[in-house]
PDB file of C-alpha atoms in Angstrom:
ATOM      1  CA  ASN A 213      45.316 142.949  71.605  1.00  0.00           C
ATOM      2  CA  LEU A 214      48.578 143.125  73.442  1.00  0.00           C
ATOM      3  CA  GLY A 215      47.605 145.619  76.042  1.00  0.00           C
ATOM      4  CA  ARG A 216      49.613 148.863  76.651  1.00  0.00           C
ATOM      5  CA  ALA A 217      52.885 147.350  77.617  1.00  0.00           C
ATOM      6  CA  GLY A 218      52.890 144.687  74.992  1.00  0.00           C
ATOM      7  CA  THR A 219      51.775 147.306  72.220  1.00  0.00           C
ATOM      8  CA  ASP A 220      54.656 149.611  73.455  1.00  0.00           C
ATOM      9  CA  ASN A 221      57.324 146.809  73.265  1.00  0.00           C
ATOM     10  CA  ALA A 222      56.008 145.759  69.790  1.00  0.00           C
ATOM     11  CA  ALA A 223      56.066 149.250  68.401  1.00  0.00           C
ATOM     12  CA  LEU A 224      59.609 149.939  69.567  1.00  0.00           C
ATOM     13  CA  GLN A 225      61.219 148.105  66.616  1.00  0.00           C
ATOM     14  CA  TYR A 226      59.602 150.634  64.264  1.00  0.00           C
ATOM     15  CA  VAL A 227      61.175 153.697  66.033  1.00  0.00           C
ATOM     16  CA  ARG A 228      63.548 155.923  63.981  1.00  0.00           C
ATOM     17  CA  GLY A 229      63.624 159.077  65.833  1.00  0.00           C
ATOM     18  CA  GLU A 230      65.924 160.147  68.617  1.00  0.00           C
ATOM     19  CA  TYR A 231      62.919 160.722  71.115  1.00  0.00           C
ATOM     20  CA  ILE A 232      59.678 158.831  71.833  1.00  0.00           C
ATOM     21  CA  ALA A 233      56.643 160.936  72.999  1.00  0.00           C
ATOM     22  CA  LYS A 234      54.005 159.023  74.795  1.00  0.00           C
ATOM     23  CA  MET A 235      50.305 159.863  74.943  1.00  0.00           C
ATOM     24  CA  ASP A 236      46.950 158.184  75.437  1.00  0.00           C
ATOM     25  CA  GLY A 237      44.540 158.517  72.497  1.00  0.00           C
ATOM     26  CA  ASP A 238      41.656 160.220  74.572  1.00  0.00           C
ATOM     27  CA  ASP A 239      43.846 162.979  76.064  1.00  0.00           C
ATOM     28  CA  ILE A 240      44.700 166.370  74.810  1.00  0.00           C
ATOM     29  CA  CYS A 241      48.174 167.524  73.935  1.00  0.00           C
ATOM     30  CA  HIS A 242      48.979 171.164  74.303  1.00  0.00           C
ATOM     31  CA  ARG A 243      50.540 172.701  71.053  1.00  0.00           C
ATOM     32  CA  GLU A 244      53.864 173.563  72.717  1.00  0.00           C
ATOM     33  CA  ARG A 245      54.288 170.397  74.498  1.00  0.00           C
ATOM     34  CA  LEU A 246      56.628 168.468  71.931  1.00  0.00           C
ATOM     35  CA  ALA A 247      58.709 171.605  71.277  1.00  0.00           C
ATOM     36  CA  LYS A 248      59.313 172.354  74.935  1.00  0.00           C
ATOM     37  CA  GLN A 249      60.313 168.848  75.742  1.00  0.00           C
ATOM     38  CA  VAL A 250      62.501 168.375  72.645  1.00  0.00           C
ATOM     39  CA  ALA A 251      64.245 171.671  73.673  1.00  0.00           C
ATOM     40  CA  LEU A 252      64.884 170.281  77.178  1.00  0.00           C
ATOM     41  CA  LEU A 253      66.365 167.048  75.974  1.00  0.00           C
ATOM     42  CA  ASP A 254      68.502 168.904  73.407  1.00  0.00           C
ATOM     43  CA  GLN A 255      69.860 171.165  76.228  1.00  0.00           C
ATOM     44  CA  ARG A 256      70.279 168.642  78.845  1.00  0.00           C
ATOM     45  CA  PRO A 257      72.023 165.432  77.558  1.00  0.00           C
ATOM     46  CA  ASP A 258      71.999 164.305  81.318  1.00  0.00           C
ATOM     47  CA  ILE A 259      68.245 163.950  81.296  1.00  0.00           C
ATOM     48  CA  SER A 260      66.853 160.729  79.772  1.00  0.00           C
ATOM     49  CA  VAL A 261      63.099 161.379  80.302  1.00  0.00           C
ATOM     50  CA  VAL A 262      60.983 164.669  80.489  1.00  0.00           C
ATOM     51  CA  GLY A 263      57.458 164.887  81.719  1.00  0.00           C
ATOM     52  CA  SER A 264      55.112 167.527  82.860  1.00  0.00           C
ATOM     53  CA  TRP A 265      52.145 168.131  85.027  1.00  0.00           C
ATOM     54  CA  MET A 266      48.687 167.007  83.791  1.00  0.00           C
ATOM     55  CA  GLN A 267      45.358 168.740  84.075  1.00  0.00           C
ATOM     56  CA  ASN A 268      42.465 166.358  84.628  1.00  0.00           C
ATOM     57  CA  PHE A 269      39.174 167.052  82.693  1.00  0.00           C
ATOM     58  CA  GLY A 270      35.842 165.056  82.572  1.00  0.00           C
ATOM     59  CA  ALA A 271      35.017 163.457  85.971  1.00  0.00           C
ATOM     60  CA  SER A 272      37.799 165.391  87.757  1.00  0.00           C
ATOM     61  CA  SER A 273      39.430 168.837  87.486  1.00  0.00           C
ATOM     62  CA  TYR A 274      42.454 167.832  89.587  1.00  0.00           C
ATOM     63  CA  LEU A 275      45.876 169.192  88.575  1.00  0.00           C
ATOM     64  CA  ASN A 276      48.560 166.463  88.765  1.00  0.00           C
ATOM     65  CA  CYS A 277      51.754 167.944  89.917  1.00  0.00           C
ATOM     66  CA  TYR A 278      55.118 166.225  89.910  1.00  0.00           C
ATOM     67  CA  PRO A 279      58.606 167.303  91.241  1.00  0.00           C
ATOM     68  CA  GLU A 280      60.945 168.909  88.839  1.00  0.00           C
ATOM     69  CA  GLN A 281      64.315 167.549  89.747  1.00  0.00           C
ATOM     70  CA  PRO A 282      65.497 163.912  89.248  1.00  0.00           C
ATOM     71  CA  ALA A 283      66.420 163.314  92.846  1.00  0.00           C
ATOM     72  CA  ALA A 284      62.911 164.303  94.055  1.00  0.00           C
ATOM     73  CA  ALA A 285      61.342 162.171  91.338  1.00  0.00           C
ATOM     74  CA  GLN A 286      63.390 159.216  92.529  1.00  0.00           C
ATOM     75  CA  VAL A 287      62.056 159.681  96.054  1.00  0.00           C
ATOM     76  CA  LEU A 288      58.389 159.883  94.834  1.00  0.00           C
ATOM     77  CA  THR A 289      58.826 156.593  93.081  1.00  0.00           C
ATOM     78  CA  LEU A 290      58.895 154.858  96.557  1.00  0.00           C
ATOM     79  CA  PHE A 291      55.253 155.634  96.626  1.00  0.00           C
ATOM     80  CA  THR A 292      53.796 156.229  93.239  1.00  0.00           C
ATOM     81  CA  LEU A 293      54.383 157.288  89.562  1.00  0.00           C
ATOM     82  CA  PRO A 294      57.047 160.144  89.544  1.00  0.00           C
ATOM     83  CA  THR A 295      55.495 161.776  86.427  1.00  0.00           C
ATOM     84  CA  GLY A 296      52.315 161.721  84.270  1.00  0.00           C
ATOM     85  CA  ASN A 297      53.012 158.782  81.858  1.00  0.00           C
ATOM     86  CA  PRO A 298      50.934 160.245  78.940  1.00  0.00           C
ATOM     87  CA  SER A 299      53.111 163.450  79.265  1.00  0.00           C
ATOM     88  CA  VAL A 300      56.539 161.799  78.959  1.00  0.00           C
ATOM     89  CA  MET A 301      59.240 162.042  76.300  1.00  0.00           C
ATOM     90  CA  LEU A 302      62.119 159.473  76.508  1.00  0.00           C
ATOM     91  CA  ARG A 303      65.351 159.021  74.707  1.00  0.00           C
ATOM     92  CA  THR A 304      65.063 156.142  72.128  1.00  0.00           C
ATOM     93  CA  SER A 305      68.597 154.958  73.427  1.00  0.00           C
ATOM     94  CA  LEU A 306      67.067 153.852  76.540  1.00  0.00           C
ATOM     95  CA  PHE A 307      65.269 150.992  74.667  1.00  0.00           C
ATOM     96  CA  GLN A 308      67.578 150.383  71.810  1.00  0.00           C
ATOM     97  CA  GLU A 309      70.981 150.621  73.473  1.00  0.00           C
ATOM     98  CA  ARG A 310      70.116 150.000  77.139  1.00  0.00           C
ATOM     99  CA  ASP A 311      67.580 147.243  76.371  1.00  0.00           C
ATOM    100  CA  MET A 312      64.814 148.600  78.670  1.00  0.00           C
ATOM    101  CA  GLN A 313      61.178 147.493  78.142  1.00  0.00           C
ATOM    102  CA  TYR A 314      57.774 147.389  79.636  1.00  0.00           C
ATOM    103  CA  ASN A 315      56.507 144.366  81.394  1.00  0.00           C
ATOM    104  CA  ALA A 316      54.165 142.841  78.890  1.00  0.00           C
ATOM    105  CA  SER A 317      52.473 140.669  81.369  1.00  0.00           C
ATOM    106  CA  LEU A 318      50.823 143.667  83.086  1.00  0.00           C
ATOM    107  CA  ARG A 319      47.476 145.021  81.765  1.00  0.00           C
ATOM    108  CA  GLN A 320      47.461 147.971  84.177  1.00  0.00           C
ATOM    109  CA  THR A 321      50.188 149.987  85.925  1.00  0.00           C
ATOM    110  CA  GLU A 322      52.938 149.102  83.598  1.00  0.00           C
ATOM    111  CA  ASP A 323      54.104 152.678  83.665  1.00  0.00           C
ATOM    112  CA  TYR A 324      54.732 152.702  87.448  1.00  0.00           C
ATOM    113  CA  ASP A 325      56.539 149.209  87.105  1.00  0.00           C
ATOM    114  CA  PHE A 326      58.795 150.701  84.403  1.00  0.00           C
ATOM    115  CA  PHE A 327      59.854 153.743  86.467  1.00  0.00           C
ATOM    116  CA  ALA A 328      60.200 151.559  89.633  1.00  0.00           C
ATOM    117  CA  ARG A 329      62.494 149.084  87.872  1.00  0.00           C
ATOM    118  CA  TYR A 330      64.539 151.643  86.105  1.00  0.00           C
ATOM    119  CA  ILE A 331      64.442 154.814  88.301  1.00  0.00           C
ATOM    120  CA  ARG A 332      68.077 154.435  89.491  1.00  0.00           C
ATOM    121  CA  GLU A 333      69.234 154.410  85.866  1.00  0.00           C
ATOM    122  CA  LEU A 334      66.805 157.123  84.617  1.00  0.00           C
ATOM    123  CA  ARG A 335      67.167 160.807  84.973  1.00  0.00           C
ATOM    124  CA  LEU A 336      63.539 162.274  85.076  1.00  0.00           C
ATOM    125  CA  PHE A 337      62.912 165.925  84.895  1.00  0.00           C
ATOM    126  CA  ASN A 338      59.275 167.335  85.061  1.00  0.00           C
ATOM    127  CA  LEU A 339      58.487 170.616  83.374  1.00  0.00           C
ATOM    128  CA  GLN A 340      56.444 172.567  85.961  1.00  0.00           C
ATOM    129  CA  GLU A 341      53.364 173.305  83.723  1.00  0.00           C
ATOM    130  CA  ALA A 342      50.453 171.165  82.491  1.00  0.00           C
ATOM    131  CA  LEU A 343      51.242 170.114  78.870  1.00  0.00           C
ATOM    132  CA  ILE A 344      48.573 167.405  78.823  1.00  0.00           C
ATOM    133  CA  ASP A 345      44.876 167.520  79.514  1.00  0.00           C
ATOM    134  CA  TYR A 346      44.076 164.066  80.949  1.00  0.00           C
ATOM    135  CA  ARG A 347      40.663 162.689  80.400  1.00  0.00           C
ATOM    136  CA  VAL A 348      39.056 161.018  83.474  1.00  0.00           C
ATOM    137  CA  PRO A 349      35.879 158.978  82.970  1.00  0.00           C
ATOM    138  CA  PRO A 350      33.219 158.596  85.508  1.00  0.00           C
ATOM    139  CA  ASN A 351      34.336 156.101  88.524  1.00  0.00           C
ATOM    140  CA  VAL A 352      31.536 153.725  87.689  1.00  0.00           C
ATOM    141  CA  ARG A 353      33.363 152.891  84.381  1.00  0.00           C
ATOM    142  CA  LYS A 354      36.776 152.533  86.046  1.00  0.00           C
ATOM    143  CA  LYS A 355      35.958 150.491  89.045  1.00  0.00           C
ATOM    144  CA  ASP A 356      37.526 147.359  87.943  1.00  0.00           C
ATOM    145  CA  ILE A 357      40.485 149.185  86.445  1.00  0.00           C
ATOM    146  CA  LEU A 358      41.129 151.204  89.503  1.00  0.00           C
ATOM    147  CA  SER A 359      40.926 147.957  91.645  1.00  0.00           C
ATOM    148  CA  GLU A 360      43.526 146.187  89.463  1.00  0.00           C
ATOM    149  CA  ARG A 361      45.835 149.222  89.405  1.00  0.00           C
ATOM    150  CA  ALA A 362      45.886 149.517  93.248  1.00  0.00           C
ATOM    151  CA  SER A 363      46.722 145.698  93.515  1.00  0.00           C
ATOM    152  CA  VAL A 364      49.523 145.807  90.841  1.00  0.00           C
ATOM    153  CA  SER A 365      50.871 148.963  92.517  1.00  0.00           C
ATOM    154  CA  ASP A 366      51.011 147.289  95.863  1.00  0.00           C
ATOM    155  CA  GLU A 367      53.145 144.532  94.182  1.00  0.00           C
ATOM    156  CA  VAL A 368      55.412 146.964  92.399  1.00  0.00           C
ATOM    157  CA  ARG A 369      56.057 148.822  95.701  1.00  0.00           C
ATOM    158  CA  GLU A 370      56.887 145.535  97.448  1.00  0.00           C
ATOM    159  CA  GLN A 371      59.347 144.564  94.732  1.00  0.00           C
ATOM    160  CA  LEU A 372      60.910 147.982  94.815  1.00  0.00           C
ATOM    161  CA  LEU A 373      61.668 147.802  98.601  1.00  0.00           C
ATOM    162  CA  ARG A 374      63.078 144.319  98.072  1.00  0.00           C
ATOM    163  CA  CYS A 375      65.165 145.282  95.049  1.00  0.00           C
ATOM    164  CA  TRP A 376      66.644 148.250  97.110  1.00  0.00           C
ATOM    165  CA  GLY A 377      67.264 146.037 100.241  1.00  0.00           C
ATOM    166  CA  ILE A 378      64.939 148.028 102.487  1.00  0.00           C
ATOM    167  CA  PRO A 379      63.886 145.570 105.255  1.00  0.00           C
ATOM    168  CA  PHE A 380      60.300 145.542 106.222  1.00  0.00           C
ATOM    169  CA  THR A 381      57.634 143.433 108.085  1.00  0.00           C
ATOM    170  CA  SER A 382      54.273 142.465 106.559  1.00  0.00           C
ATOM    171  CA  ARG A 383      52.774 145.249 108.906  1.00  0.00           C
ATOM    172  CA  GLU A 384      55.280 147.890 107.575  1.00  0.00           C
ATOM    173  CA  LEU A 385      54.398 146.966 103.846  1.00  0.00           C
ATOM    174  CA  GLN A 386      50.728 147.558 104.915  1.00  0.00           C
ATOM    175  CA  VAL A 387      51.647 150.915 106.355  1.00  0.00           C
ATOM    176  CA  HIS A 388      53.871 151.860 103.334  1.00  0.00           C
ATOM    177  CA  ASN A 389      50.971 150.940 100.886  1.00  0.00           C
ATOM    178  CA  MET A 390      48.504 153.087 102.898  1.00  0.00           C
ATOM    179  CA  VAL A 391      50.918 155.893 102.810  1.00  0.00           C
ATOM    180  CA  ALA A 392      51.236 155.653  99.053  1.00  0.00           C
ATOM    181  CA  MET A 393      47.493 155.330  98.356  1.00  0.00           C
ATOM    182  CA  LEU A 394      46.223 158.181 100.231  1.00  0.00           C
ATOM    183  CA  GLU A 395      42.683 157.986  98.984  1.00  0.00           C
ATOM    184  CA  ARG A 396      42.350 154.301 100.307  1.00  0.00           C
ATOM    185  CA  PRO A 397      40.672 154.175 103.783  1.00  0.00           C
ATOM    186  CA  ASN A 398      42.615 152.174 106.317  1.00  0.00           C
ATOM    187  CA  SER A 399      41.520 153.125 109.805  1.00  0.00           C
ATOM    188  CA  ASN A 400      43.624 150.447 111.564  1.00  0.00           C
ATOM    189  CA  VAL A 401      47.013 152.074 110.490  1.00  0.00           C
ATOM    190  CA  THR A 402      48.003 154.763 113.139  1.00  0.00           C
ATOM    191  CA  LEU A 403      49.789 157.940 112.564  1.00  0.00           C
ATOM    192  CA  ALA A 404      52.349 156.667 114.938  1.00  0.00           C
ATOM    193  CA  GLU A 405      52.990 153.790 112.733  1.00  0.00           C
ATOM    194  CA  VAL A 406      53.302 156.063 109.692  1.00  0.00           C
ATOM    195  CA  ASP A 407      55.890 158.244 111.484  1.00  0.00           C
ATOM    196  CA  ALA A 408      57.954 155.255 112.701  1.00  0.00           C
ATOM    197  CA  TRP A 409      57.985 153.757 109.068  1.00  0.00           C
ATOM    198  CA  LEU A 410      59.104 157.025 107.480  1.00  0.00           C
ATOM    199  CA  GLN A 411      61.725 157.629 109.983  1.00  0.00           C
ATOM    200  CA  LYS A 412      62.953 153.938 109.481  1.00  0.00           C
ATOM    201  CA  LEU A 413      63.373 154.952 105.773  1.00  0.00           C
ATOM    202  CA  LEU A 414      65.448 157.957 106.624  1.00  0.00           C
ATOM    203  CA  ARG A 415      67.651 155.924 108.928  1.00  0.00           C
ATOM    204  CA  TYR A 416      68.252 153.110 106.266  1.00  0.00           C
ATOM    205  CA  ASN A 417      69.237 155.788 103.786  1.00  0.00           C
ATOM    206  CA  GLN A 418      71.777 157.300 106.293  1.00  0.00           C
ATOM    207  CA  GLU A 419      73.437 153.786 106.133  1.00  0.00           C
ATOM    208  CA  GLN A 420      73.087 152.991 102.416  1.00  0.00           C
ATOM    209  CA  GLN A 421      72.765 156.265 100.613  1.00  0.00           C
ATOM    210  CA  LEU A 422      70.136 155.152  98.193  1.00  0.00           C
ATOM    211  CA  PHE A 423      68.617 158.575  97.898  1.00  0.00           C
ATOM    212  CA  ASP A 424      69.852 162.157  97.781  1.00  0.00           C
ATOM    213  CA  PRO A 425      69.526 162.813 101.582  1.00  0.00           C
ATOM    214  CA  VAL A 426      68.069 166.366 101.211  1.00  0.00           C
ATOM    215  CA  ALA A 427      65.537 165.100  98.524  1.00  0.00           C
ATOM    216  CA  LEU A 428      64.469 162.102 100.725  1.00  0.00           C
ATOM    217  CA  ARG A 429      64.068 164.216 103.827  1.00  0.00           C
ATOM    218  CA  ARG A 430      61.884 166.761 102.097  1.00  0.00           C
ATOM    219  CA  GLY A 431      59.840 163.983 100.123  1.00  0.00           C
ATOM    220  CA  LEU A 432      59.043 162.085 103.272  1.00  0.00           C
ATOM    221  CA  GLY A 433      58.268 165.233 105.163  1.00  0.00           C
ATOM    222  CA  GLU A 434      55.838 166.201 102.484  1.00  0.00           C
ATOM    223  CA  ARG A 435      54.375 162.652 102.489  1.00  0.00           C
ATOM    224  CA  TRP A 436      53.937 162.862 106.285  1.00  0.00           C
ATOM    225  CA  PHE A 437      51.954 166.021 106.029  1.00  0.00           C
ATOM    226  CA  GLU A 438      49.694 164.577 103.340  1.00  0.00           C
ATOM    227  CA  VAL A 439      49.076 161.520 105.491  1.00  0.00           C
ATOM    228  CA  CYS A 440      48.166 163.708 108.570  1.00  0.00           C
ATOM    229  CA  TYR A 441      46.042 165.886 106.506  1.00  0.00           C
ATOM    230  CA  THR A 442      44.113 163.077 104.845  1.00  0.00           C
ATOM    231  CA  TYR A 443      43.624 160.949 107.767  1.00  0.00           C
ATOM    232  CA  CYS A 444      42.511 163.758 110.151  1.00  0.00           C
ATOM    233  CA  GLN A 445      42.136 162.628 113.650  1.00  0.00           C
ATOM    234  CA  PRO A 446      39.659 164.038 116.328  1.00  0.00           C
ATOM    235  CA  ARG A 447      40.612 166.532 119.001  1.00  0.00           C
ATOM    236  CA  LEU A 448      43.554 168.042 116.888  1.00  0.00           C
ATOM    237  CA  LEU A 449      45.461 164.765 117.188  1.00  0.00           C
ATOM    238  CA  SER A 450      46.689 165.005 113.653  1.00  0.00           C
ATOM    239  CA  ILE A 451      47.969 168.493 114.065  1.00  0.00           C
ATOM    240  CA  ARG A 452      49.773 167.606 117.267  1.00  0.00           C
ATOM    241  CA  GLN A 453      51.216 164.390 115.992  1.00  0.00           C
ATOM    242  CA  TYR A 454      52.397 166.139 112.788  1.00  0.00           C
ATOM    243  CA  HIS A 455      54.354 168.739 114.482  1.00  0.00           C
ATOM    244  CA  ARG A 456      55.669 166.333 117.213  1.00  0.00           C
ATOM    245  CA  SER A 457      57.544 164.291 114.581  1.00  0.00           C
ATOM    246  CA  PRO A 458      60.944 165.268 113.418  1.00  0.00           C
ATOM    247  CA  LEU A 459      59.703 164.714 109.881  1.00  0.00           C
ATOM    248  CA  ALA A 460      57.689 168.016 110.048  1.00  0.00           C
ATOM    249  CA  VAL A 461      60.773 170.167 109.967  1.00  0.00           C
ATOM    250  CA  ASN A 462      61.798 168.837 106.579  1.00  0.00           C
ATOM    251  CA  PHE A 463      58.748 170.171 104.757  1.00  0.00           C
ATOM    252  CA  SER A 464      57.999 173.828 104.972  1.00  0.00           C
ATOM    253  CA  LEU A 465      54.084 174.442 104.946  1.00  0.00           C
ATOM    254  CA  SER A 466      52.795 177.434 103.108  1.00  0.00           C
ATOM    255  CA  GLY A 467      50.265 179.701 104.743  1.00  0.00           C
ATOM    256  CA  LYS A 468      47.567 178.178 102.617  1.00  0.00           C
ATOM    257  CA  LYS A 469      48.363 174.630 103.519  1.00  0.00           C
ATOM    258  CA  GLN A 470      48.556 175.540 107.147  1.00  0.00           C
ATOM    259  CA  LEU A 471      45.177 177.103 106.876  1.00  0.00           C
ATOM    260  CA  LYS A 472      43.708 174.180 105.198  1.00  0.00           C
ATOM    261  CA  PHE A 473      45.282 171.832 107.699  1.00  0.00           C
ATOM    262  CA  TRP A 474      43.773 173.645 110.702  1.00  0.00           C
ATOM    263  CA  LEU A 475      40.232 173.923 108.956  1.00  0.00           C
ATOM    264  CA  GLN A 476      40.329 170.110 108.393  1.00  0.00           C
ATOM    265  CA  ALA A 477      41.268 169.497 111.874  1.00  0.00           C
ATOM    266  CA  LEU A 478      38.535 171.890 113.297  1.00  0.00           C
ATOM    267  CA  ARG A 479      35.987 170.236 111.310  1.00  0.00           C
ATOM    268  CA  ASN A 480      36.892 166.800 112.763  1.00  0.00           C
ATOM    269  CA  PHE A 481      37.259 168.158 116.183  1.00  0.00           C
TER     270      PHE A 481
END
């Protein structure tokens, strides 16, 4: 009864293979998953972790998509997991030679904590297809778990910002966590505050070069769209504020997304 993180750490002493494939016991692994991930790691010695998209089933049919390239994955880690943890395959050398490990004190969100602590050392590549079917139980069975995950995720993000030296106020931390947890209502945070915070991250990166500049601009532009879409304001305010921000030029909206954005805005007019 060590929890997921403690069990992972305890099992590492028994690993003899070159690669470690993770998976939760109630999910479904596609037949070709392991072969495709081994092939990628064999061909790309610069990649240390390979994940994939995940298709939800059960209480959700959502397709979890993750960025392909390492630079984009590093940017996404500012807000959330950069890959589906049950889908990943890692090089054993990360644990045996570089002494990486999971935080055994965490009962939830140990996967996000792991990637947040080591993302600058890891090279993560996500195969652009769902190689795991991820089981989602009814929310009534996960209420306490989801609440704990959200709380720990907030702490992980705060530590990540501190570790990378990104200055923030308590209000900006609140804004950052709202931007990360798009499904969590927070009506007292304005779109103007979100815009200001994301632009602050861009300015800081110009000075410190923590992230690939192109990947950061695109990642923050996409996050800006997602916030404006999710927290739609009346009288087309979300559409106007979205296009008014310099962040909008960094993320090219497909025709489908533009249509959904306008329909969402008109429904809330």
